[in-house]
Amino acid sequence: MSQVKVVIVGAGPAGIAAAIQLKRTGIPFLLLEKKRVGGLLNNANLVENYPGFPKGIPGHGLVAQMQKHLQALGIEVQKQTVEQVEFTDFEFRTITNSCEMESDYLILATGTTATIPQVRGWKALARKHCFTEVVDLNIVSGKKIAILGSGDAAFDYALNLAAKNQVTINMRTDRSRCLPLLRERVKSNSSIQLRTNRTLDCVESFMDNIRLTWRIQDQSLPVQETVDFILAAVGRTVTMPYLGASVKDRLDELHREGRLHMIGDMVQGRYRQTAIAVGDGIKAAMQIETHMRERNHS
């Protein structure tokens, strides 16, 4: 079993920023990520509120810059899936798919998980025709893609995919919840059709594609159409199934003691922004440094 001062779970912007700051202060740590570095930032069509990029920067481009920063500092992202975290004998024990490690401090930067639509047929066609992450579709072109949702993510995904495909945005009501500038960009994009007051009833396989069945407000009969893919952007949730009872039962206490830090999208609610996540990560690392210094002097 390895021992380290800090374990960071999640290599999105928050986890990356925490790792960079810990590296600067010389505090040993491990940075764990089960999927792709950058997390949800990889989905962003254009990040326009991150200082230093006056014309904006594509999400994947900003992730690439963050990866270069990690590499320049010699920080390695450990490709591991956390299966369980416990707190015993005044230490965190993190169990992954390949090893176990003990640490004095734990930083959780695991972000959020996309909500899966409760639509008949969705699960059977998931990962083949039905998706919740736009990066899974970035390589396709010349396809018909339907998007579910009415918020920033749905409109941003549409703008991302419309460069090479025909896209529809399908909303349950006639009100969008996105930034006005995103709506204006969608309205001016000839490859995107905005459709309102419709609810998806069913997804079913149809030859090499899928057939969607919609219920449309003020229409008595359902409407069907055939598309290549469907992408849902209908919300995100925080899930922490890997936390054992010894941690869950003491979350507030461990946080007050400065041992546990939950940062980034998983705690920011509707304020899920890259710049905020980065600030969270740096702050957590600085708080750990302060806590360690105070303990050593006591």
PDB file of C-alpha atoms in Angstrom:
ATOM      1  CA  MET A   1       0.000   0.000   0.000  1.00  0.00           C
ATOM      2  CA  SER A   2       1.445   3.391  -1.027  1.00  0.00           C
ATOM      3  CA  GLN A   3       1.373   6.460   1.204  1.00  0.00           C
ATOM      4  CA  VAL A   4       1.164  10.066   0.095  1.00  0.00           C
ATOM      5  CA  LYS A   5       0.164  13.353   1.700  1.00  0.00           C
ATOM      6  CA  VAL A   6      -2.709  14.163  -0.676  1.00  0.00           C
ATOM      7  CA  VAL A   7      -4.871  12.176  -3.076  1.00  0.00           C
ATOM      8  CA  ILE A   8      -6.765  14.141  -5.733  1.00  0.00           C
ATOM      9  CA  VAL A   9      -9.666  12.309  -7.352  1.00  0.00           C
ATOM     10  CA  GLY A  10     -10.550  13.819 -10.709  1.00  0.00           C
ATOM     11  CA  ALA A  11      -8.373  15.533 -13.322  1.00  0.00           C
ATOM     12  CA  GLY A  12     -10.763  18.175 -14.561  1.00  0.00           C
ATOM     13  CA  PRO A  13      -9.879  21.879 -14.214  1.00  0.00           C
ATOM     14  CA  ALA A  14     -10.335  21.813 -10.415  1.00  0.00           C
ATOM     15  CA  GLY A  15      -8.175  18.739  -9.863  1.00  0.00           C
ATOM     16  CA  ILE A  16      -5.530  19.972 -12.289  1.00  0.00           C
ATOM     17  CA  ALA A  17      -5.317  23.360 -10.576  1.00  0.00           C
ATOM     18  CA  ALA A  18      -5.004  21.699  -7.160  1.00  0.00           C
ATOM     19  CA  ALA A  19      -2.200  19.481  -8.471  1.00  0.00           C
ATOM     20  CA  ILE A  20      -0.308  22.439  -9.940  1.00  0.00           C
ATOM     21  CA  GLN A  21      -0.508  24.379  -6.683  1.00  0.00           C
ATOM     22  CA  LEU A  22       0.545  21.379  -4.570  1.00  0.00           C
ATOM     23  CA  LYS A  23       3.484  20.850  -6.896  1.00  0.00           C
ATOM     24  CA  ARG A  24       4.566  24.458  -6.371  1.00  0.00           C
ATOM     25  CA  THR A  25       4.539  24.004  -2.598  1.00  0.00           C
ATOM     26  CA  GLY A  26       6.397  20.684  -2.695  1.00  0.00           C
ATOM     27  CA  ILE A  27       3.593  18.648  -1.113  1.00  0.00           C
ATOM     28  CA  PRO A  28       3.533  15.024  -2.394  1.00  0.00           C
ATOM     29  CA  PHE A  29       0.275  13.984  -4.056  1.00  0.00           C
ATOM     30  CA  LEU A  30      -1.335  11.599  -6.528  1.00  0.00           C
ATOM     31  CA  LEU A  31      -3.729  12.793  -9.236  1.00  0.00           C
ATOM     32  CA  LEU A  32      -6.250  10.127 -10.263  1.00  0.00           C
ATOM     33  CA  GLU A  33      -8.600  10.150 -13.264  1.00  0.00           C
ATOM     34  CA  LYS A  34     -10.743   7.297 -14.551  1.00  0.00           C
ATOM     35  CA  LYS A  35     -11.709   8.776 -17.927  1.00  0.00           C
ATOM     36  CA  ARG A  36     -10.229  11.684 -19.825  1.00  0.00           C
ATOM     37  CA  VAL A  37      -8.193  14.605 -18.518  1.00  0.00           C
ATOM     38  CA  GLY A  38     -10.211  17.809 -18.587  1.00  0.00           C
ATOM     39  CA  GLY A  39     -13.555  16.241 -17.782  1.00  0.00           C
ATOM     40  CA  LEU A  40     -16.624  18.118 -18.976  1.00  0.00           C
ATOM     41  CA  LEU A  41     -14.480  20.923 -20.352  1.00  0.00           C
ATOM     42  CA  ASN A  42     -13.789  18.683 -23.349  1.00  0.00           C
ATOM     43  CA  ASN A  43     -17.447  19.157 -24.345  1.00  0.00           C
ATOM     44  CA  ALA A  44     -17.334  22.950 -24.525  1.00  0.00           C
ATOM     45  CA  ASN A  45     -17.624  24.446 -27.983  1.00  0.00           C
ATOM     46  CA  LEU A  46     -16.066  27.769 -26.946  1.00  0.00           C
ATOM     47  CA  VAL A  47     -14.988  29.006 -23.511  1.00  0.00           C
ATOM     48  CA  GLU A  48     -15.372  32.789 -23.533  1.00  0.00           C
ATOM     49  CA  ASN A  49     -15.093  33.758 -19.860  1.00  0.00           C
ATOM     50  CA  TYR A  50     -11.687  32.280 -19.028  1.00  0.00           C
ATOM     51  CA  PRO A  51      -9.247  35.193 -18.605  1.00  0.00           C
ATOM     52  CA  GLY A  52      -6.407  35.371 -21.069  1.00  0.00           C
ATOM     53  CA  PHE A  53      -8.313  34.278 -24.172  1.00  0.00           C
ATOM     54  CA  PRO A  54     -10.072  37.403 -25.488  1.00  0.00           C
ATOM     55  CA  LYS A  55     -11.477  35.570 -28.502  1.00  0.00           C
ATOM     56  CA  GLY A  56     -12.446  32.514 -26.491  1.00  0.00           C
ATOM     57  CA  ILE A  57     -10.907  29.073 -26.763  1.00  0.00           C
ATOM     58  CA  PRO A  58     -12.447  25.686 -27.630  1.00  0.00           C
ATOM     59  CA  GLY A  59     -12.819  23.440 -24.604  1.00  0.00           C
ATOM     60  CA  HIS A  60     -10.472  20.803 -25.984  1.00  0.00           C
ATOM     61  CA  GLY A  61      -7.909  23.532 -26.695  1.00  0.00           C
ATOM     62  CA  LEU A  62      -7.973  24.740 -23.112  1.00  0.00           C
ATOM     63  CA  VAL A  63      -7.641  21.146 -21.910  1.00  0.00           C
ATOM     64  CA  ALA A  64      -4.596  20.733 -24.150  1.00  0.00           C
ATOM     65  CA  GLN A  65      -3.002  23.816 -22.559  1.00  0.00           C
ATOM     66  CA  MET A  66      -3.689  22.419 -19.084  1.00  0.00           C
ATOM     67  CA  GLN A  67      -2.115  19.102 -20.059  1.00  0.00           C
ATOM     68  CA  LYS A  68       0.990  20.937 -21.292  1.00  0.00           C
ATOM     69  CA  HIS A  69       1.160  22.685 -17.927  1.00  0.00           C
ATOM     70  CA  LEU A  70       1.023  19.347 -16.110  1.00  0.00           C
ATOM     71  CA  GLN A  71       3.706  17.895 -18.357  1.00  0.00           C
ATOM     72  CA  ALA A  72       5.954  20.915 -17.882  1.00  0.00           C
ATOM     73  CA  LEU A  73       5.822  20.373 -14.116  1.00  0.00           C
ATOM     74  CA  GLY A  74       6.309  16.627 -14.400  1.00  0.00           C
ATOM     75  CA  ILE A  75       2.865  15.858 -13.012  1.00  0.00           C
ATOM     76  CA  GLU A  76       1.531  12.464 -14.064  1.00  0.00           C
ATOM     77  CA  VAL A  77      -2.177  11.703 -14.200  1.00  0.00           C
ATOM     78  CA  GLN A  78      -2.750   8.197 -12.859  1.00  0.00           C
ATOM     79  CA  LYS A  79      -5.348   6.366 -14.949  1.00  0.00           C
ATOM     80  CA  GLN A  80      -7.298   4.690 -12.159  1.00  0.00           C
ATOM     81  CA  THR A  81     -10.904   4.226 -11.106  1.00  0.00           C
ATOM     82  CA  VAL A  82     -11.653   4.891  -7.456  1.00  0.00           C
ATOM     83  CA  GLU A  83     -13.840   2.125  -6.075  1.00  0.00           C
ATOM     84  CA  GLN A  84     -13.935   2.993  -2.384  1.00  0.00           C
ATOM     85  CA  VAL A  85     -12.722   5.630   0.051  1.00  0.00           C
ATOM     86  CA  GLU A  86     -12.694   5.101   3.817  1.00  0.00           C
ATOM     87  CA  PHE A  87     -11.319   7.078   6.761  1.00  0.00           C
ATOM     88  CA  THR A  88      -9.646   5.009   9.458  1.00  0.00           C
ATOM     89  CA  ASP A  89      -6.866   5.603  11.968  1.00  0.00           C
ATOM     90  CA  PHE A  90      -6.810   9.314  11.056  1.00  0.00           C
ATOM     91  CA  GLU A  91      -6.013   8.572   7.412  1.00  0.00           C
ATOM     92  CA  PHE A  92      -7.937   8.233   4.182  1.00  0.00           C
ATOM     93  CA  ARG A  93      -7.702   4.879   2.478  1.00  0.00           C
ATOM     94  CA  THR A  94      -8.406   5.115  -1.254  1.00  0.00           C
ATOM     95  CA  ILE A  95      -8.992   1.842  -3.078  1.00  0.00           C
ATOM     96  CA  THR A  96      -8.817   1.861  -6.867  1.00  0.00           C
ATOM     97  CA  ASN A  97      -9.157  -0.794  -9.530  1.00  0.00           C
ATOM     98  CA  SER A  98      -5.419  -1.482  -9.309  1.00  0.00           C
ATOM     99  CA  CYS A  99      -4.062  -0.458  -5.901  1.00  0.00           C
ATOM    100  CA  GLU A 100      -4.636   1.011  -2.443  1.00  0.00           C
ATOM    101  CA  MET A 101      -3.187   4.193  -1.011  1.00  0.00           C
ATOM    102  CA  GLU A 102      -3.265   6.099   2.253  1.00  0.00           C
ATOM    103  CA  SER A 103      -3.247   9.870   2.558  1.00  0.00           C
ATOM    104  CA  ASP A 104      -3.594  12.584   5.187  1.00  0.00           C
ATOM    105  CA  TYR A 105      -5.765  14.698   2.909  1.00  0.00           C
ATOM    106  CA  LEU A 106      -8.315  14.010   0.197  1.00  0.00           C
ATOM    107  CA  ILE A 107      -9.439  16.336  -2.586  1.00  0.00           C
ATOM    108  CA  LEU A 108     -12.573  15.275  -4.439  1.00  0.00           C
ATOM    109  CA  ALA A 109     -12.912  16.913  -7.852  1.00  0.00           C
ATOM    110  CA  THR A 110     -15.075  14.324  -9.576  1.00  0.00           C
ATOM    111  CA  GLY A 111     -17.523  16.726 -11.189  1.00  0.00           C
ATOM    112  CA  THR A 112     -20.997  15.631 -12.177  1.00  0.00           C
ATOM    113  CA  THR A 113     -22.670  12.847 -14.125  1.00  0.00           C
ATOM    114  CA  ALA A 114     -25.064  13.430 -16.990  1.00  0.00           C
ATOM    115  CA  THR A 115     -28.708  12.663 -16.302  1.00  0.00           C
ATOM    116  CA  ILE A 116     -29.992   9.773 -18.424  1.00  0.00           C
ATOM    117  CA  PRO A 117     -33.408  10.513 -19.957  1.00  0.00           C
ATOM    118  CA  GLN A 118     -36.170   8.193 -18.781  1.00  0.00           C
ATOM    119  CA  VAL A 119     -37.208   7.396 -22.320  1.00  0.00           C
ATOM    120  CA  ARG A 120     -38.321   4.000 -23.555  1.00  0.00           C
ATOM    121  CA  GLY A 121     -35.558   2.368 -25.605  1.00  0.00           C
ATOM    122  CA  TRP A 122     -32.772   4.741 -24.564  1.00  0.00           C
ATOM    123  CA  LYS A 123     -30.752   2.303 -22.470  1.00  0.00           C
ATOM    124  CA  ALA A 124     -30.850  -0.389 -25.142  1.00  0.00           C
ATOM    125  CA  LEU A 125     -29.313   1.988 -27.674  1.00  0.00           C
ATOM    126  CA  ALA A 126     -26.932   3.822 -25.337  1.00  0.00           C
ATOM    127  CA  ARG A 127     -23.377   4.264 -26.614  1.00  0.00           C
ATOM    128  CA  LYS A 128     -24.477   3.244 -30.107  1.00  0.00           C
ATOM    129  CA  HIS A 129     -27.036   5.878 -31.040  1.00  0.00           C
ATOM    130  CA  CYS A 130     -27.950   7.576 -27.733  1.00  0.00           C
ATOM    131  CA  PHE A 131     -25.375   9.752 -25.967  1.00  0.00           C
ATOM    132  CA  THR A 132     -24.939  12.232 -23.128  1.00  0.00           C
ATOM    133  CA  GLU A 133     -21.455  13.529 -24.031  1.00  0.00           C
ATOM    134  CA  VAL A 134     -20.780  15.556 -27.150  1.00  0.00           C
ATOM    135  CA  VAL A 135     -17.171  14.339 -27.397  1.00  0.00           C
ATOM    136  CA  ASP A 136     -18.498  10.940 -28.386  1.00  0.00           C
ATOM    137  CA  LEU A 137     -19.898  12.515 -31.563  1.00  0.00           C
ATOM    138  CA  ASN A 138     -17.143  14.955 -32.463  1.00  0.00           C
ATOM    139  CA  ILE A 139     -15.761  12.625 -35.116  1.00  0.00           C
ATOM    140  CA  VAL A 140     -19.015  12.215 -37.064  1.00  0.00           C
ATOM    141  CA  SER A 141     -19.955  14.299 -40.096  1.00  0.00           C
ATOM    142  CA  GLY A 142     -22.836  14.509 -42.515  1.00  0.00           C
ATOM    143  CA  LYS A 143     -25.259  13.087 -39.937  1.00  0.00           C
ATOM    144  CA  LYS A 144     -28.648  14.046 -38.539  1.00  0.00           C
ATOM    145  CA  ILE A 145     -28.371  14.629 -34.808  1.00  0.00           C
ATOM    146  CA  ALA A 146     -31.181  15.447 -32.386  1.00  0.00           C
ATOM    147  CA  ILE A 147     -30.359  17.179 -29.096  1.00  0.00           C
ATOM    148  CA  LEU A 148     -32.583  17.136 -26.016  1.00  0.00           C
ATOM    149  CA  GLY A 149     -32.388  20.115 -23.689  1.00  0.00           C
ATOM    150  CA  SER A 150     -32.875  23.853 -23.364  1.00  0.00           C
ATOM    151  CA  GLY A 151     -29.866  25.061 -21.357  1.00  0.00           C
ATOM    152  CA  ASP A 152     -26.370  26.284 -22.129  1.00  0.00           C
ATOM    153  CA  ALA A 153     -25.061  22.753 -22.659  1.00  0.00           C
ATOM    154  CA  ALA A 154     -27.690  21.825 -25.264  1.00  0.00           C
ATOM    155  CA  PHE A 155     -27.115  24.996 -27.284  1.00  0.00           C
ATOM    156  CA  ASP A 156     -23.328  24.790 -26.963  1.00  0.00           C
ATOM    157  CA  TYR A 157     -23.371  21.134 -28.061  1.00  0.00           C
ATOM    158  CA  ALA A 158     -25.507  22.081 -31.065  1.00  0.00           C
ATOM    159  CA  LEU A 159     -23.068  24.774 -32.154  1.00  0.00           C
ATOM    160  CA  ASN A 160     -20.217  22.300 -31.742  1.00  0.00           C
ATOM    161  CA  LEU A 161     -21.825  19.576 -33.852  1.00  0.00           C
ATOM    162  CA  ALA A 162     -23.390  21.857 -36.475  1.00  0.00           C
ATOM    163  CA  ALA A 163     -20.005  22.491 -38.076  1.00  0.00           C
ATOM    164  CA  LYS A 164     -20.248  19.091 -39.800  1.00  0.00           C
ATOM    165  CA  ASN A 165     -23.835  17.891 -39.266  1.00  0.00           C
ATOM    166  CA  GLN A 166     -27.502  18.830 -39.393  1.00  0.00           C
ATOM    167  CA  VAL A 167     -28.744  19.380 -35.854  1.00  0.00           C
ATOM    168  CA  THR A 168     -32.060  19.937 -34.115  1.00  0.00           C
ATOM    169  CA  ILE A 169     -32.509  21.248 -30.564  1.00  0.00           C
ATOM    170  CA  ASN A 170     -35.673  19.847 -29.003  1.00  0.00           C
ATOM    171  CA  MET A 171     -37.151  21.582 -25.953  1.00  0.00           C
ATOM    172  CA  ARG A 172     -40.064  20.504 -23.744  1.00  0.00           C
ATOM    173  CA  THR A 173     -41.374  24.087 -23.553  1.00  0.00           C
ATOM    174  CA  ASP A 174     -40.980  27.227 -25.618  1.00  0.00           C
ATOM    175  CA  ARG A 175     -38.513  28.750 -23.154  1.00  0.00           C
ATOM    176  CA  SER A 176     -34.777  28.260 -23.398  1.00  0.00           C
ATOM    177  CA  ARG A 177     -32.571  28.477 -20.301  1.00  0.00           C
ATOM    178  CA  CYS A 178     -29.377  29.313 -22.145  1.00  0.00           C
ATOM    179  CA  LEU A 179     -27.407  32.523 -22.426  1.00  0.00           C
ATOM    180  CA  PRO A 180     -29.007  34.950 -24.902  1.00  0.00           C
ATOM    181  CA  LEU A 181     -25.835  35.028 -27.008  1.00  0.00           C
ATOM    182  CA  LEU A 182     -25.971  31.238 -27.455  1.00  0.00           C
ATOM    183  CA  ARG A 183     -29.590  31.411 -28.565  1.00  0.00           C
ATOM    184  CA  GLU A 184     -28.759  34.129 -31.088  1.00  0.00           C
ATOM    185  CA  ARG A 185     -25.894  32.080 -32.498  1.00  0.00           C
ATOM    186  CA  VAL A 186     -28.138  29.049 -32.829  1.00  0.00           C
ATOM    187  CA  LYS A 187     -30.867  31.069 -34.556  1.00  0.00           C
ATOM    188  CA  SER A 188     -28.360  32.397 -37.082  1.00  0.00           C
ATOM    189  CA  ASN A 189     -26.894  28.960 -37.837  1.00  0.00           C
ATOM    190  CA  SER A 190     -28.524  27.367 -40.879  1.00  0.00           C
ATOM    191  CA  SER A 191     -27.420  23.886 -39.788  1.00  0.00           C
ATOM    192  CA  ILE A 192     -29.452  24.063 -36.557  1.00  0.00           C
ATOM    193  CA  GLN A 193     -33.226  23.893 -36.198  1.00  0.00           C
ATOM    194  CA  LEU A 194     -34.768  24.942 -32.877  1.00  0.00           C
ATOM    195  CA  ARG A 195     -37.955  23.045 -32.019  1.00  0.00           C
ATOM    196  CA  THR A 196     -40.185  23.693 -29.006  1.00  0.00           C
ATOM    197  CA  ASN A 197     -43.010  22.100 -27.010  1.00  0.00           C
ATOM    198  CA  ARG A 198     -42.086  18.508 -27.724  1.00  0.00           C
ATOM    199  CA  THR A 199     -41.445  15.498 -25.500  1.00  0.00           C
ATOM    200  CA  LEU A 200     -39.571  12.377 -26.530  1.00  0.00           C
ATOM    201  CA  ASP A 201     -41.653   9.245 -25.946  1.00  0.00           C
ATOM    202  CA  CYS A 202     -39.589   6.497 -27.504  1.00  0.00           C
ATOM    203  CA  VAL A 203     -36.295   5.628 -29.187  1.00  0.00           C
ATOM    204  CA  GLU A 204     -36.121   2.510 -31.330  1.00  0.00           C
ATOM    205  CA  SER A 205     -33.707   0.957 -33.750  1.00  0.00           C
ATOM    206  CA  PHE A 206     -34.612   1.523 -37.395  1.00  0.00           C
ATOM    207  CA  MET A 207     -32.353  -0.076 -40.008  1.00  0.00           C
ATOM    208  CA  ASP A 208     -28.908   1.483 -39.349  1.00  0.00           C
ATOM    209  CA  ASN A 209     -30.360   4.511 -37.599  1.00  0.00           C
ATOM    210  CA  ILE A 210     -32.928   5.256 -34.906  1.00  0.00           C
ATOM    211  CA  ARG A 211     -36.533   6.347 -35.000  1.00  0.00           C
ATOM    212  CA  LEU A 212     -37.755   8.944 -32.522  1.00  0.00           C
ATOM    213  CA  THR A 213     -41.371   9.307 -31.445  1.00  0.00           C
ATOM    214  CA  TRP A 214     -42.360  12.773 -30.234  1.00  0.00           C
ATOM    215  CA  ARG A 215     -45.422  14.118 -28.467  1.00  0.00           C
ATOM    216  CA  ILE A 216     -45.980  17.688 -29.590  1.00  0.00           C
ATOM    217  CA  GLN A 217     -48.120  20.188 -27.733  1.00  0.00           C
ATOM    218  CA  ASP A 218     -51.557  20.801 -29.304  1.00  0.00           C
ATOM    219  CA  GLN A 219     -51.155  17.822 -31.640  1.00  0.00           C
ATOM    220  CA  SER A 220     -53.239  14.742 -30.908  1.00  0.00           C
ATOM    221  CA  LEU A 221     -51.063  12.270 -32.810  1.00  0.00           C
ATOM    222  CA  PRO A 222     -47.373  11.550 -32.157  1.00  0.00           C
ATOM    223  CA  VAL A 223     -44.758  12.458 -34.755  1.00  0.00           C
ATOM    224  CA  GLN A 224     -41.938  10.173 -35.824  1.00  0.00           C
ATOM    225  CA  GLU A 225     -38.610  10.942 -37.450  1.00  0.00           C
ATOM    226  CA  THR A 226     -35.405   9.101 -38.254  1.00  0.00           C
ATOM    227  CA  VAL A 227     -31.999  10.386 -37.176  1.00  0.00           C
ATOM    228  CA  ASP A 228     -28.489   9.023 -36.861  1.00  0.00           C
ATOM    229  CA  PHE A 229     -27.882   9.980 -33.234  1.00  0.00           C
ATOM    230  CA  ILE A 230     -29.528  11.642 -30.272  1.00  0.00           C
ATOM    231  CA  LEU A 231     -27.698  13.558 -27.566  1.00  0.00           C
ATOM    232  CA  ALA A 232     -29.232  14.436 -24.193  1.00  0.00           C
ATOM    233  CA  ALA A 233     -28.302  17.551 -22.220  1.00  0.00           C
ATOM    234  CA  VAL A 234     -31.076  17.453 -19.647  1.00  0.00           C
ATOM    235  CA  GLY A 235     -29.194  17.974 -16.406  1.00  0.00           C
ATOM    236  CA  ARG A 236     -26.343  16.693 -14.312  1.00  0.00           C
ATOM    237  CA  THR A 237     -26.098  15.138 -10.856  1.00  0.00           C
ATOM    238  CA  VAL A 238     -23.382  14.656  -8.259  1.00  0.00           C
ATOM    239  CA  THR A 239     -22.706  11.014  -7.472  1.00  0.00           C
ATOM    240  CA  MET A 240     -20.232   9.682  -4.922  1.00  0.00           C
ATOM    241  CA  PRO A 241     -20.928   5.937  -4.622  1.00  0.00           C
ATOM    242  CA  TYR A 242     -17.266   5.323  -3.817  1.00  0.00           C
ATOM    243  CA  LEU A 243     -17.479   7.055  -0.428  1.00  0.00           C
ATOM    244  CA  GLY A 244     -17.712   4.563   2.423  1.00  0.00           C
ATOM    245  CA  ALA A 245     -19.780   5.095   5.561  1.00  0.00           C
ATOM    246  CA  SER A 246     -16.693   6.151   7.531  1.00  0.00           C
ATOM    247  CA  VAL A 247     -16.416   9.182   5.213  1.00  0.00           C
ATOM    248  CA  LYS A 248     -20.093   9.888   4.505  1.00  0.00           C
ATOM    249  CA  ASP A 249     -20.949   9.947   8.199  1.00  0.00           C
ATOM    250  CA  ARG A 250     -18.190  12.492   8.876  1.00  0.00           C
ATOM    251  CA  LEU A 251     -18.282  14.730   5.782  1.00  0.00           C
ATOM    252  CA  ASP A 252     -18.878  17.960   7.683  1.00  0.00           C
ATOM    253  CA  GLU A 253     -16.391  17.087  10.403  1.00  0.00           C
ATOM    254  CA  LEU A 254     -13.621  16.152   7.947  1.00  0.00           C
ATOM    255  CA  HIS A 255     -14.280  19.339   5.999  1.00  0.00           C
ATOM    256  CA  ARG A 256     -14.100  21.498   9.130  1.00  0.00           C
ATOM    257  CA  GLU A 257     -10.861  19.814  10.147  1.00  0.00           C
ATOM    258  CA  GLY A 258      -9.319  20.670   6.782  1.00  0.00           C
ATOM    259  CA  ARG A 259      -8.775  17.046   5.819  1.00  0.00           C
ATOM    260  CA  LEU A 260     -11.416  16.719   3.092  1.00  0.00           C
ATOM    261  CA  HIS A 261     -11.941  19.171   0.247  1.00  0.00           C
ATOM    262  CA  MET A 262     -14.799  18.885  -2.252  1.00  0.00           C
ATOM    263  CA  ILE A 263     -14.228  21.269  -5.139  1.00  0.00           C
ATOM    264  CA  GLY A 264     -15.281  22.252  -8.646  1.00  0.00           C
ATOM    265  CA  ASP A 265     -18.508  21.343 -10.397  1.00  0.00           C
ATOM    266  CA  MET A 266     -19.554  18.807  -7.778  1.00  0.00           C
ATOM    267  CA  VAL A 267     -20.246  21.606  -5.275  1.00  0.00           C
ATOM    268  CA  GLN A 268     -20.949  24.648  -7.442  1.00  0.00           C
ATOM    269  CA  GLY A 269     -24.489  23.886  -8.591  1.00  0.00           C
ATOM    270  CA  ARG A 270     -25.498  26.216 -11.410  1.00  0.00           C
ATOM    271  CA  TYR A 271     -22.158  28.035 -11.124  1.00  0.00           C
ATOM    272  CA  ARG A 272     -20.273  25.304 -12.953  1.00  0.00           C
ATOM    273  CA  GLN A 273     -17.599  27.323 -14.728  1.00  0.00           C
ATOM    274  CA  THR A 274     -13.988  26.498 -15.544  1.00  0.00           C
ATOM    275  CA  ALA A 275     -12.580  29.613 -13.889  1.00  0.00           C
ATOM    276  CA  ILE A 276     -14.485  28.896 -10.676  1.00  0.00           C
ATOM    277  CA  ALA A 277     -13.281  25.284 -10.662  1.00  0.00           C
ATOM    278  CA  VAL A 278      -9.673  26.404 -11.113  1.00  0.00           C
ATOM    279  CA  GLY A 279     -10.027  28.824  -8.203  1.00  0.00           C
ATOM    280  CA  ASP A 280     -11.480  26.033  -6.067  1.00  0.00           C
ATOM    281  CA  GLY A 281      -8.510  23.810  -6.808  1.00  0.00           C
ATOM    282  CA  ILE A 282      -5.892  26.421  -5.973  1.00  0.00           C
ATOM    283  CA  LYS A 283      -7.728  27.384  -2.783  1.00  0.00           C
ATOM    284  CA  ALA A 284      -7.959  23.763  -1.598  1.00  0.00           C
ATOM    285  CA  ALA A 285      -4.231  23.223  -2.149  1.00  0.00           C
ATOM    286  CA  MET A 286      -3.384  26.422  -0.293  1.00  0.00           C
ATOM    287  CA  GLN A 287      -5.650  25.437   2.605  1.00  0.00           C
ATOM    288  CA  ILE A 288      -3.907  22.075   2.858  1.00  0.00           C
ATOM    289  CA  GLU A 289      -0.524  23.787   2.922  1.00  0.00           C
ATOM    290  CA  THR A 290      -1.721  26.109   5.693  1.00  0.00           C
ATOM    291  CA  HIS A 291      -3.205  23.215   7.648  1.00  0.00           C
ATOM    292  CA  MET A 292       0.019  21.211   7.424  1.00  0.00           C
ATOM    293  CA  ARG A 293       2.103  24.190   8.533  1.00  0.00           C
ATOM    294  CA  GLU A 294      -0.156  24.845  11.522  1.00  0.00           C
ATOM    295  CA  ARG A 295      -0.034  21.170  12.559  1.00  0.00           C
ATOM    296  CA  ASN A 296       3.744  21.117  12.362  1.00  0.00           C
ATOM    297  CA  HIS A 297       3.987  24.216  14.557  1.00  0.00           C
ATOM    298  CA  SER A 298       1.503  23.007  17.165  1.00  0.00           C
TER     299      SER A 298
END
